[in-house]
């Protein structure tokens, strides 16, 4: 999961939140997402035709270690 921010996937293991970005559209500065839907870990998230449970996404402890 540490690579997600490097490739633009907004998932925040310390806060237990994330976002689904959709509806890519062209702009003068290049493609951009038009829609952002924030979620809290534990909610089901719909991406295209798929609904994904976020119940099992790992959280990180305050000290930086991953909770198991």
mmCIF file of C-alpha atoms in Angstrom:
data_model
loop_
_atom_site.group_PDB
_atom_site.id
_atom_site.type_symbol
_atom_site.label_atom_id
_atom_site.label_comp_id
_atom_site.label_asym_id
_atom_site.label_seq_id
_atom_site.Cartn_x
_atom_site.Cartn_y
_atom_site.Cartn_z
ATOM 1 C CA UNK A 1 0.000 0.000 0.000
ATOM 2 C CA UNK A 2 2.908 2.376 0.397
ATOM 3 C CA UNK A 3 3.072 2.689 -3.396
ATOM 4 C CA UNK A 4 -0.544 3.844 -3.777
ATOM 5 C CA UNK A 5 0.224 7.555 -3.233
ATOM 6 C CA UNK A 6 3.099 7.327 -5.705
ATOM 7 C CA UNK A 7 0.660 6.295 -8.436
ATOM 8 C CA UNK A 8 -2.144 8.602 -7.339
ATOM 9 C CA UNK A 9 -4.453 6.265 -5.394
ATOM 10 C CA UNK A 10 -5.686 8.165 -2.319
ATOM 11 C CA UNK A 11 -5.729 5.618 0.516
ATOM 12 C CA UNK A 12 -4.782 6.697 4.020
ATOM 13 C CA UNK A 13 -3.988 3.678 6.229
ATOM 14 C CA UNK A 14 -3.381 5.790 9.343
ATOM 15 C CA UNK A 15 -6.813 7.425 9.267
ATOM 16 C CA UNK A 16 -8.724 4.483 7.779
ATOM 17 C CA UNK A 17 -10.051 6.512 4.871
ATOM 18 C CA UNK A 18 -9.727 6.576 1.118
ATOM 19 C CA UNK A 19 -11.292 7.970 -2.024
ATOM 20 C CA UNK A 20 -12.546 6.648 -5.334
ATOM 21 C CA UNK A 21 -11.748 8.951 -8.259
ATOM 22 C CA UNK A 22 -13.809 8.525 -11.451
ATOM 23 C CA UNK A 23 -14.978 10.245 -14.619
ATOM 24 C CA UNK A 24 -11.658 11.105 -16.256
ATOM 25 C CA UNK A 25 -11.951 14.074 -18.601
ATOM 26 C CA UNK A 26 -9.457 16.068 -20.674
ATOM 27 C CA UNK A 27 -8.205 19.462 -19.532
ATOM 28 C CA UNK A 28 -5.554 21.798 -20.977
ATOM 29 C CA UNK A 29 -3.174 20.452 -18.281
ATOM 30 C CA UNK A 30 -3.917 16.814 -19.131
ATOM 31 C CA UNK A 31 -6.518 14.292 -17.960
ATOM 32 C CA UNK A 32 -8.213 14.891 -14.607
ATOM 33 C CA UNK A 33 -10.830 13.129 -12.501
ATOM 34 C CA UNK A 34 -14.208 14.868 -12.288
ATOM 35 C CA UNK A 35 -15.663 12.952 -9.333
ATOM 36 C CA UNK A 36 -14.257 12.046 -5.917
ATOM 37 C CA UNK A 37 -16.154 9.876 -3.424
ATOM 38 C CA UNK A 38 -14.535 9.561 0.005
ATOM 39 C CA UNK A 39 -15.010 6.419 2.084
ATOM 40 C CA UNK A 40 -14.188 5.061 5.522
ATOM 41 C CA UNK A 41 -12.597 1.626 5.877
ATOM 42 C CA UNK A 42 -15.367 -0.905 6.438
ATOM 43 C CA UNK A 43 -17.728 0.586 3.853
ATOM 44 C CA UNK A 44 -18.422 -1.148 0.554
ATOM 45 C CA UNK A 45 -17.060 0.841 -2.382
ATOM 46 C CA UNK A 46 -18.394 0.661 -5.936
ATOM 47 C CA UNK A 47 -15.874 1.060 -8.743
ATOM 48 C CA UNK A 48 -17.376 0.584 -12.186
ATOM 49 C CA UNK A 49 -19.251 -2.729 -12.176
ATOM 50 C CA UNK A 50 -17.529 -3.969 -9.007
ATOM 51 C CA UNK A 51 -18.450 -3.528 -5.371
ATOM 52 C CA UNK A 52 -15.459 -4.030 -3.099
ATOM 53 C CA UNK A 53 -15.471 -4.496 0.664
ATOM 54 C CA UNK A 54 -12.914 -2.320 2.444
ATOM 55 C CA UNK A 55 -13.409 -4.204 5.717
ATOM 56 C CA UNK A 56 -10.027 -5.970 5.502
ATOM 57 C CA UNK A 57 -7.832 -3.061 4.424
ATOM 58 C CA UNK A 58 -4.842 -2.779 6.774
ATOM 59 C CA UNK A 59 -4.474 0.169 9.140
ATOM 60 C CA UNK A 60 -1.153 1.529 10.355
ATOM 61 C CA UNK A 61 -0.457 2.259 13.980
ATOM 62 C CA UNK A 62 0.645 5.710 15.093
ATOM 63 C CA UNK A 63 4.258 4.515 15.387
ATOM 64 C CA UNK A 64 4.361 3.642 11.697
ATOM 65 C CA UNK A 65 3.951 -0.125 11.937
ATOM 66 C CA UNK A 66 1.188 -1.979 10.164
ATOM 67 C CA UNK A 67 -1.585 -3.435 12.313
ATOM 68 C CA UNK A 68 -2.240 -7.075 11.614
#
